[in-house]
Short mmCIF file of N, CA and C in Angstrom, two decimals:
data_model
loop_
_atom_site.label_atom_id
_atom_site.label_comp_id
_atom_site.label_asym_id
_atom_site.label_seq_id
_atom_site.Cartn_x
_atom_site.Cartn_y
_atom_site.Cartn_z
N MET A 1422 -18.40 16.47 11.59
CA MET A 1422 -17.47 15.37 11.64
C MET A 1422 -16.31 15.65 10.69
N MET A 1423 -15.10 15.55 11.18
CA MET A 1423 -13.93 15.81 10.37
C MET A 1423 -13.46 14.52 9.68
N SER A 1424 -13.19 14.59 8.40
CA SER A 1424 -12.73 13.40 7.70
C SER A 1424 -11.22 13.51 7.45
N MET A 1425 -10.58 12.36 7.47
CA MET A 1425 -9.15 12.33 7.19
C MET A 1425 -8.92 12.41 5.70
N LYS A 1426 -7.92 13.16 5.31
CA LYS A 1426 -7.56 13.24 3.90
C LYS A 1426 -6.51 12.18 3.60
N THR A 1427 -6.71 11.51 2.50
CA THR A 1427 -5.78 10.47 2.06
C THR A 1427 -5.48 10.66 0.58
N ILE A 1428 -4.42 10.04 0.13
CA ILE A 1428 -4.01 10.14 -1.28
C ILE A 1428 -5.05 9.53 -2.21
N ILE A 1429 -5.66 8.42 -1.77
CA ILE A 1429 -6.68 7.76 -2.59
C ILE A 1429 -7.93 7.54 -1.75
N THR A 1430 -9.01 7.19 -2.41
CA THR A 1430 -10.28 6.94 -1.75
C THR A 1430 -10.49 5.44 -1.56
N THR A 1431 -11.46 5.11 -0.75
CA THR A 1431 -11.79 3.69 -0.57
C THR A 1431 -12.25 3.08 -1.90
N GLN A 1432 -12.95 3.85 -2.72
CA GLN A 1432 -13.38 3.36 -4.03
C GLN A 1432 -12.17 3.05 -4.92
N GLN A 1433 -11.15 3.88 -4.86
CA GLN A 1433 -9.94 3.61 -5.64
C GLN A 1433 -9.23 2.35 -5.17
N VAL A 1434 -9.26 2.09 -3.86
CA VAL A 1434 -8.68 0.83 -3.36
C VAL A 1434 -9.39 -0.34 -4.00
N VAL A 1435 -10.70 -0.30 -4.02
CA VAL A 1435 -11.49 -1.39 -4.61
C VAL A 1435 -11.16 -1.53 -6.09
N GLU A 1436 -11.11 -0.41 -6.82
CA GLU A 1436 -10.85 -0.45 -8.25
C GLU A 1436 -9.43 -0.92 -8.58
N LEU A 1437 -8.46 -0.56 -7.76
CA LEU A 1437 -7.06 -0.88 -8.06
C LEU A 1437 -6.58 -2.20 -7.47
N ALA A 1438 -7.19 -2.66 -6.39
CA ALA A 1438 -6.63 -3.81 -5.68
C ALA A 1438 -7.54 -5.04 -5.63
N PHE A 1439 -8.73 -4.95 -6.21
CA PHE A 1439 -9.64 -6.09 -6.20
C PHE A 1439 -10.09 -6.39 -7.62
N VAL A 1440 -10.54 -7.63 -7.85
CA VAL A 1440 -11.05 -7.99 -9.17
C VAL A 1440 -12.38 -7.29 -9.40
N PRO A 1441 -12.61 -6.83 -10.63
CA PRO A 1441 -13.83 -6.04 -10.91
C PRO A 1441 -15.14 -6.79 -10.64
N GLU A 1442 -15.15 -8.10 -10.85
CA GLU A 1442 -16.40 -8.85 -10.68
C GLU A 1442 -16.65 -9.25 -9.23
N GLY A 1443 -15.77 -8.88 -8.33
CA GLY A 1443 -15.88 -9.31 -6.94
C GLY A 1443 -17.01 -8.65 -6.19
N VAL A 1444 -17.20 -9.10 -4.96
CA VAL A 1444 -18.27 -8.58 -4.11
C VAL A 1444 -17.80 -7.41 -3.26
N MET A 1445 -16.55 -7.02 -3.43
CA MET A 1445 -15.99 -5.95 -2.60
C MET A 1445 -16.59 -4.61 -2.98
N THR A 1446 -16.93 -3.85 -1.96
CA THR A 1446 -17.42 -2.48 -2.16
C THR A 1446 -16.55 -1.53 -1.34
N ALA A 1447 -16.60 -0.27 -1.70
CA ALA A 1447 -15.82 0.75 -0.99
C ALA A 1447 -16.23 0.83 0.47
N ALA A 1448 -17.45 0.46 0.80
CA ALA A 1448 -17.91 0.52 2.18
C ALA A 1448 -17.19 -0.49 3.07
N LYS A 1449 -16.60 -1.50 2.49
CA LYS A 1449 -15.89 -2.52 3.27
C LYS A 1449 -14.44 -2.15 3.55
N ILE A 1450 -13.92 -1.16 2.85
CA ILE A 1450 -12.57 -0.65 3.09
C ILE A 1450 -12.74 0.62 3.91
N THR A 1451 -11.90 0.80 4.91
CA THR A 1451 -12.03 1.99 5.74
C THR A 1451 -10.92 2.99 5.41
N ILE A 1452 -11.19 4.24 5.73
CA ILE A 1452 -10.16 5.27 5.59
C ILE A 1452 -8.96 4.90 6.46
N ALA A 1453 -9.23 4.28 7.61
CA ALA A 1453 -8.13 3.86 8.49
C ALA A 1453 -7.19 2.89 7.78
N ASP A 1454 -7.73 2.01 6.94
CA ASP A 1454 -6.88 1.08 6.17
C ASP A 1454 -5.92 1.87 5.28
N ILE A 1455 -6.43 2.92 4.66
CA ILE A 1455 -5.61 3.75 3.77
C ILE A 1455 -4.60 4.56 4.58
N VAL A 1456 -5.02 5.11 5.69
CA VAL A 1456 -4.11 5.88 6.54
C VAL A 1456 -2.95 5.01 7.03
N VAL A 1457 -3.25 3.78 7.44
CA VAL A 1457 -2.19 2.87 7.86
C VAL A 1457 -1.26 2.58 6.69
N ALA A 1458 -1.81 2.32 5.52
CA ALA A 1458 -0.99 2.04 4.34
C ALA A 1458 -0.08 3.23 4.02
N GLU A 1459 -0.63 4.41 4.06
CA GLU A 1459 0.17 5.60 3.77
C GLU A 1459 1.24 5.84 4.84
N SER A 1460 0.84 5.75 6.10
CA SER A 1460 1.76 6.06 7.20
C SER A 1460 2.88 5.03 7.34
N LYS A 1461 2.52 3.77 7.19
CA LYS A 1461 3.50 2.70 7.44
C LYS A 1461 4.33 2.34 6.22
N TYR A 1462 3.74 2.46 5.03
CA TYR A 1462 4.42 1.95 3.84
C TYR A 1462 4.79 3.02 2.81
N LEU A 1463 4.04 4.09 2.70
CA LEU A 1463 4.32 5.12 1.69
C LEU A 1463 5.25 6.21 2.21
N ILE A 1464 4.89 6.85 3.29
CA ILE A 1464 5.65 8.00 3.78
C ILE A 1464 7.11 7.66 4.07
N PRO A 1465 7.42 6.50 4.64
CA PRO A 1465 8.85 6.19 4.83
C PRO A 1465 9.65 6.17 3.53
N ILE A 1466 9.02 5.81 2.43
CA ILE A 1466 9.71 5.75 1.14
C ILE A 1466 9.85 7.13 0.52
N ILE A 1467 8.75 7.88 0.48
CA ILE A 1467 8.77 9.16 -0.26
C ILE A 1467 9.10 10.36 0.61
N GLY A 1468 8.95 10.24 1.93
CA GLY A 1468 9.22 11.36 2.83
C GLY A 1468 8.01 12.27 2.99
N GLU A 1469 8.03 13.01 4.08
CA GLU A 1469 6.92 13.92 4.40
C GLU A 1469 6.75 15.03 3.37
N SER A 1470 7.86 15.56 2.86
CA SER A 1470 7.78 16.69 1.92
C SER A 1470 7.09 16.29 0.62
N LEU A 1471 7.48 15.15 0.06
CA LEU A 1471 6.84 14.70 -1.19
C LEU A 1471 5.40 14.29 -0.91
N TYR A 1472 5.15 13.68 0.23
CA TYR A 1472 3.78 13.32 0.60
C TYR A 1472 2.91 14.57 0.65
N ASP A 1473 3.41 15.62 1.28
CA ASP A 1473 2.65 16.88 1.36
C ASP A 1473 2.39 17.46 -0.04
N ALA A 1474 3.38 17.36 -0.91
CA ALA A 1474 3.20 17.84 -2.29
C ALA A 1474 2.12 17.03 -3.01
N LEU A 1475 2.13 15.72 -2.83
CA LEU A 1475 1.11 14.88 -3.45
C LEU A 1475 -0.28 15.21 -2.90
N MET A 1476 -0.36 15.43 -1.59
CA MET A 1476 -1.64 15.77 -0.97
C MET A 1476 -2.15 17.13 -1.47
N ALA A 1477 -1.22 18.00 -1.87
CA ALA A 1477 -1.60 19.32 -2.39
C ALA A 1477 -1.98 19.26 -3.87
N GLY A 1478 -1.84 18.08 -4.48
CA GLY A 1478 -2.24 17.92 -5.88
C GLY A 1478 -1.11 17.97 -6.88
N SER A 1479 0.11 18.05 -6.42
CA SER A 1479 1.26 18.05 -7.34
C SER A 1479 1.54 16.63 -7.83
N TYR A 1480 2.21 16.56 -8.95
CA TYR A 1480 2.70 15.28 -9.50
C TYR A 1480 1.58 14.25 -9.70
N THR A 1481 0.53 14.66 -10.42
CA THR A 1481 -0.62 13.77 -10.60
C THR A 1481 -0.24 12.49 -11.34
N SER A 1482 0.67 12.58 -12.29
CA SER A 1482 1.07 11.38 -13.02
C SER A 1482 1.77 10.39 -12.09
N LEU A 1483 2.67 10.88 -11.26
CA LEU A 1483 3.34 10.02 -10.28
C LEU A 1483 2.31 9.37 -9.36
N CYS A 1484 1.37 10.16 -8.92
CA CYS A 1484 0.34 9.65 -8.02
C CYS A 1484 -0.50 8.57 -8.68
N GLU A 1485 -0.98 8.84 -9.89
CA GLU A 1485 -1.85 7.89 -10.58
C GLU A 1485 -1.11 6.62 -11.00
N ASP A 1486 0.11 6.77 -11.50
CA ASP A 1486 0.83 5.63 -12.07
C ASP A 1486 1.59 4.80 -11.05
N TYR A 1487 2.04 5.40 -9.96
CA TYR A 1487 2.91 4.70 -9.02
C TYR A 1487 2.38 4.70 -7.59
N VAL A 1488 1.98 5.84 -7.09
CA VAL A 1488 1.59 5.94 -5.68
C VAL A 1488 0.25 5.28 -5.42
N ALA A 1489 -0.76 5.60 -6.20
CA ALA A 1489 -2.10 5.06 -5.96
C ALA A 1489 -2.13 3.53 -6.00
N PRO A 1490 -1.53 2.89 -7.02
CA PRO A 1490 -1.54 1.42 -7.00
C PRO A 1490 -0.83 0.83 -5.79
N MET A 1491 0.27 1.48 -5.37
CA MET A 1491 0.99 0.99 -4.21
C MET A 1491 0.16 1.12 -2.94
N VAL A 1492 -0.42 2.29 -2.72
CA VAL A 1492 -1.23 2.51 -1.52
C VAL A 1492 -2.44 1.57 -1.53
N ALA A 1493 -3.05 1.38 -2.68
CA ALA A 1493 -4.20 0.47 -2.77
C ALA A 1493 -3.80 -0.95 -2.40
N ALA A 1494 -2.64 -1.40 -2.89
CA ALA A 1494 -2.17 -2.75 -2.59
C ALA A 1494 -1.91 -2.92 -1.09
N TRP A 1495 -1.26 -1.90 -0.48
CA TRP A 1495 -1.00 -1.99 0.96
C TRP A 1495 -2.30 -1.87 1.77
N ALA A 1496 -3.24 -1.05 1.32
CA ALA A 1496 -4.52 -0.92 2.03
C ALA A 1496 -5.27 -2.26 1.99
N ARG A 1497 -5.21 -2.94 0.87
CA ARG A 1497 -5.85 -4.26 0.81
C ARG A 1497 -5.14 -5.23 1.75
N TYR A 1498 -3.82 -5.19 1.77
CA TYR A 1498 -3.06 -6.05 2.68
C TYR A 1498 -3.46 -5.77 4.13
N VAL A 1499 -3.59 -4.50 4.49
CA VAL A 1499 -3.97 -4.12 5.85
C VAL A 1499 -5.38 -4.62 6.15
N ALA A 1500 -6.28 -4.48 5.20
CA ALA A 1500 -7.69 -4.80 5.43
C ALA A 1500 -8.00 -6.29 5.35
N GLU A 1501 -7.27 -7.03 4.57
CA GLU A 1501 -7.61 -8.43 4.25
C GLU A 1501 -7.92 -9.30 5.46
N PRO A 1502 -7.10 -9.29 6.51
CA PRO A 1502 -7.43 -10.16 7.65
C PRO A 1502 -8.75 -9.82 8.32
N LEU A 1503 -9.24 -8.60 8.13
CA LEU A 1503 -10.48 -8.16 8.77
C LEU A 1503 -11.69 -8.26 7.85
N LEU A 1504 -11.46 -8.55 6.58
CA LEU A 1504 -12.56 -8.48 5.61
C LEU A 1504 -13.65 -9.51 5.84
N ALA A 1505 -13.31 -10.69 6.34
CA ALA A 1505 -14.34 -11.70 6.57
C ALA A 1505 -15.40 -11.14 7.53
N GLY A 1506 -14.97 -10.51 8.59
CA GLY A 1506 -15.92 -9.90 9.52
C GLY A 1506 -16.68 -8.76 8.91
N ARG A 1507 -15.99 -7.93 8.13
CA ARG A 1507 -16.65 -6.79 7.50
C ARG A 1507 -17.67 -7.23 6.45
N LEU A 1508 -17.42 -8.38 5.82
CA LEU A 1508 -18.34 -8.89 4.81
C LEU A 1508 -19.46 -9.72 5.43
N GLY A 1509 -19.40 -9.92 6.75
CA GLY A 1509 -20.44 -10.68 7.43
C GLY A 1509 -20.28 -12.17 7.30
N VAL A 1510 -19.09 -12.63 6.92
CA VAL A 1510 -18.87 -14.06 6.74
C VAL A 1510 -18.67 -14.75 8.08
N GLY A 1511 -18.04 -14.08 9.01
CA GLY A 1511 -17.75 -14.67 10.31
C GLY A 1511 -16.43 -14.16 10.82
N TYR A 1512 -16.00 -14.69 11.92
CA TYR A 1512 -14.73 -14.31 12.52
C TYR A 1512 -13.85 -15.53 12.61
N ASP A 1513 -12.61 -15.36 13.03
CA ASP A 1513 -11.64 -16.45 13.06
C ASP A 1513 -12.17 -17.71 13.72
N ASN A 1514 -12.89 -17.58 14.82
CA ASN A 1514 -13.36 -18.77 15.49
C ASN A 1514 -14.46 -19.49 14.71
N ASP A 1515 -14.99 -18.87 13.68
CA ASP A 1515 -15.99 -19.51 12.83
C ASP A 1515 -15.35 -20.24 11.65
N PHE A 1516 -14.06 -20.11 11.49
CA PHE A 1516 -13.38 -20.72 10.36
C PHE A 1516 -12.59 -21.93 10.81
N SER A 1517 -12.43 -22.86 9.90
CA SER A 1517 -11.59 -24.03 10.19
C SER A 1517 -10.13 -23.65 10.10
N GLU A 1518 -9.27 -24.51 10.57
CA GLU A 1518 -7.82 -24.29 10.47
C GLU A 1518 -7.41 -24.13 9.01
N ALA A 1519 -8.02 -24.91 8.12
CA ALA A 1519 -7.71 -24.81 6.68
C ALA A 1519 -8.11 -23.45 6.13
N ASP A 1520 -9.26 -22.93 6.57
CA ASP A 1520 -9.70 -21.60 6.14
C ASP A 1520 -8.70 -20.54 6.59
N ASN A 1521 -8.26 -20.65 7.84
CA ASN A 1521 -7.29 -19.69 8.36
C ASN A 1521 -5.96 -19.80 7.62
N ASP A 1522 -5.52 -21.02 7.31
CA ASP A 1522 -4.28 -21.20 6.55
C ASP A 1522 -4.40 -20.60 5.16
N ALA A 1523 -5.56 -20.80 4.52
CA ALA A 1523 -5.78 -20.24 3.19
C ALA A 1523 -5.76 -18.72 3.24
N ARG A 1524 -6.41 -18.14 4.26
CA ARG A 1524 -6.41 -16.69 4.41
C ARG A 1524 -4.99 -16.17 4.63
N ASP A 1525 -4.22 -16.87 5.47
CA ASP A 1525 -2.84 -16.47 5.73
C ASP A 1525 -1.99 -16.52 4.46
N ALA A 1526 -2.23 -17.51 3.61
CA ALA A 1526 -1.49 -17.60 2.34
C ALA A 1526 -1.87 -16.43 1.42
N ILE A 1527 -3.14 -16.08 1.41
CA ILE A 1527 -3.58 -14.94 0.61
C ILE A 1527 -2.92 -13.66 1.11
N VAL A 1528 -2.88 -13.47 2.42
CA VAL A 1528 -2.28 -12.27 3.00
C VAL A 1528 -0.79 -12.20 2.64
N MET A 1529 -0.10 -13.33 2.66
CA MET A 1529 1.32 -13.33 2.28
C MET A 1529 1.49 -12.94 0.81
N ARG A 1530 0.62 -13.43 -0.07
CA ARG A 1530 0.69 -13.06 -1.49
C ARG A 1530 0.41 -11.57 -1.66
N LEU A 1531 -0.55 -11.05 -0.91
CA LEU A 1531 -0.86 -9.63 -0.98
C LEU A 1531 0.32 -8.79 -0.50
N ARG A 1532 1.02 -9.25 0.53
CA ARG A 1532 2.20 -8.54 1.02
C ARG A 1532 3.28 -8.51 -0.05
N HIS A 1533 3.48 -9.64 -0.72
CA HIS A 1533 4.48 -9.70 -1.79
C HIS A 1533 4.11 -8.74 -2.92
N THR A 1534 2.85 -8.72 -3.30
CA THR A 1534 2.39 -7.82 -4.36
C THR A 1534 2.59 -6.36 -3.96
N ALA A 1535 2.20 -6.02 -2.75
CA ALA A 1535 2.35 -4.64 -2.27
C ALA A 1535 3.82 -4.25 -2.21
N ALA A 1536 4.67 -5.17 -1.76
CA ALA A 1536 6.11 -4.89 -1.70
C ALA A 1536 6.68 -4.65 -3.10
N THR A 1537 6.16 -5.37 -4.07
CA THR A 1537 6.59 -5.17 -5.46
C THR A 1537 6.21 -3.76 -5.93
N PHE A 1538 5.00 -3.30 -5.59
CA PHE A 1538 4.59 -1.94 -5.92
C PHE A 1538 5.47 -0.91 -5.21
N SER A 1539 5.87 -1.19 -3.97
CA SER A 1539 6.76 -0.29 -3.23
C SER A 1539 8.10 -0.17 -3.93
N ARG A 1540 8.65 -1.30 -4.33
CA ARG A 1540 9.95 -1.30 -5.03
C ARG A 1540 9.82 -0.57 -6.36
N ARG A 1541 8.72 -0.76 -7.06
CA ARG A 1541 8.48 -0.09 -8.34
C ARG A 1541 8.48 1.42 -8.16
N LEU A 1542 7.77 1.91 -7.14
CA LEU A 1542 7.74 3.35 -6.84
C LEU A 1542 9.13 3.84 -6.47
N SER A 1543 9.80 3.13 -5.60
CA SER A 1543 11.13 3.52 -5.16
C SER A 1543 12.10 3.60 -6.34
N ASP A 1544 12.08 2.60 -7.19
CA ASP A 1544 12.96 2.59 -8.36
C ASP A 1544 12.67 3.77 -9.28
N TYR A 1545 11.38 4.07 -9.48
CA TYR A 1545 11.01 5.19 -10.33
C TYR A 1545 11.50 6.51 -9.74
N LEU A 1546 11.28 6.70 -8.45
CA LEU A 1546 11.73 7.93 -7.80
C LEU A 1546 13.24 8.08 -7.87
N ASN A 1547 13.96 6.98 -7.67
CA ASN A 1547 15.42 7.04 -7.73
C ASN A 1547 15.90 7.39 -9.14
N ALA A 1548 15.23 6.85 -10.15
CA ALA A 1548 15.63 7.10 -11.54
C ALA A 1548 15.25 8.51 -12.00
N HIS A 1549 14.27 9.11 -11.35
CA HIS A 1549 13.78 10.43 -11.76
C HIS A 1549 13.80 11.44 -10.61
N SER A 1550 14.74 11.29 -9.71
CA SER A 1550 14.76 12.15 -8.52
C SER A 1550 14.91 13.62 -8.85
N ASP A 1551 15.49 13.92 -10.01
CA ASP A 1551 15.63 15.32 -10.42
C ASP A 1551 14.27 15.98 -10.68
N GLN A 1552 13.24 15.18 -10.94
CA GLN A 1552 11.89 15.71 -11.19
C GLN A 1552 11.10 15.96 -9.90
N PHE A 1553 11.62 15.44 -8.79
CA PHE A 1553 10.91 15.54 -7.52
C PHE A 1553 11.85 16.08 -6.44
N PRO A 1554 12.02 17.40 -6.38
CA PRO A 1554 12.98 17.98 -5.44
C PRO A 1554 12.64 17.69 -3.97
N GLU A 1555 11.40 17.34 -3.69
CA GLU A 1555 11.01 17.03 -2.31
C GLU A 1555 11.49 15.64 -1.87
N TYR A 1556 11.87 14.82 -2.83
CA TYR A 1556 12.28 13.44 -2.54
C TYR A 1556 13.77 13.39 -2.22
N ASN A 1557 14.11 12.69 -1.14
CA ASN A 1557 15.50 12.51 -0.76
C ASN A 1557 15.80 11.01 -0.73
N PRO A 1558 16.53 10.48 -1.73
CA PRO A 1558 16.79 9.05 -1.80
C PRO A 1558 17.53 8.50 -0.58
N ILE A 1559 18.26 9.35 0.11
CA ILE A 1559 19.00 8.89 1.29
C ILE A 1559 18.04 8.47 2.40
N ASP A 1560 16.88 9.10 2.46
CA ASP A 1560 15.91 8.79 3.51
C ASP A 1560 15.04 7.57 3.18
N ASN A 1561 15.10 7.09 1.97
CA ASN A 1561 14.27 5.97 1.54
C ASN A 1561 14.87 4.66 2.08
N PRO A 1562 14.16 3.96 2.98
CA PRO A 1562 14.72 2.74 3.56
C PRO A 1562 14.95 1.64 2.54
N LEU A 1563 14.22 1.66 1.43
CA LEU A 1563 14.43 0.63 0.41
C LEU A 1563 15.77 0.79 -0.30
N ASN A 1564 16.40 1.94 -0.12
CA ASN A 1564 17.74 2.15 -0.67
C ASN A 1564 18.83 1.66 0.28
N HIS A 1565 18.43 1.19 1.45
CA HIS A 1565 19.40 0.73 2.45
C HIS A 1565 19.17 -0.69 2.91
N CYS A 1566 18.01 -1.24 2.57
CA CYS A 1566 17.63 -2.55 3.10
C CYS A 1566 16.78 -3.27 2.07
N MET A 1567 16.96 -4.59 2.02
CA MET A 1567 16.15 -5.40 1.11
C MET A 1567 15.83 -6.71 1.81
N ILE A 1568 14.60 -7.15 1.71
CA ILE A 1568 14.21 -8.43 2.28
C ILE A 1568 13.87 -9.34 1.10
N ASP A 1569 14.58 -10.43 1.02
CA ASP A 1569 14.39 -11.36 -0.09
C ASP A 1569 14.37 -12.78 0.47
N GLY A 1570 13.25 -13.45 0.34
CA GLY A 1570 13.14 -14.81 0.85
C GLY A 1570 13.31 -14.90 2.35
N GLY A 1571 12.89 -13.85 3.06
CA GLY A 1571 13.00 -13.83 4.51
C GLY A 1571 14.38 -13.43 5.02
N ILE A 1572 15.29 -13.11 4.11
CA ILE A 1572 16.62 -12.69 4.50
C ILE A 1572 16.72 -11.17 4.36
N VAL A 1573 17.12 -10.50 5.43
CA VAL A 1573 17.26 -9.05 5.43
C VAL A 1573 18.68 -8.69 5.04
N GLN A 1574 18.82 -7.87 4.00
CA GLN A 1574 20.12 -7.39 3.57
C GLN A 1574 20.18 -5.89 3.81
N ILE A 1575 21.19 -5.47 4.55
CA ILE A 1575 21.36 -4.04 4.83
C ILE A 1575 22.60 -3.57 4.10
N PHE A 1576 22.45 -2.49 3.35
CA PHE A 1576 23.59 -1.96 2.59
C PHE A 1576 23.63 -0.47 2.69
#
């Protein structure tokens, strides 16, 4: 069986994106959650070249301090709507409208948190682009677009 390689592990998602006393285990997060987080939210910001360098083990400090927390936050955002089923709690039709509204509010907060980590990574890369020759700030969509309060600003 071939396993997908990702920047972080499911255990790191649990350690970085969940409270330590929680019931979450690495078995409840899937590699697919991480792959989606990396593909949809990380690679567009850093580009394929820097991603490949990180996967090869380069820039460990960047990975530990900026990339891993961001990917973990997005992986939790991706996984959160599915976690009730994975935890054996039930599915949407087993929850009341209030439960669904509460879950939706949590997902929105998680999206805001993950977006903050994305901006943090982007700002760091832009400020230190000379240290990462694989990074091209022109390709980073966060340097051309900003969503604030539901308003999209393109510059």
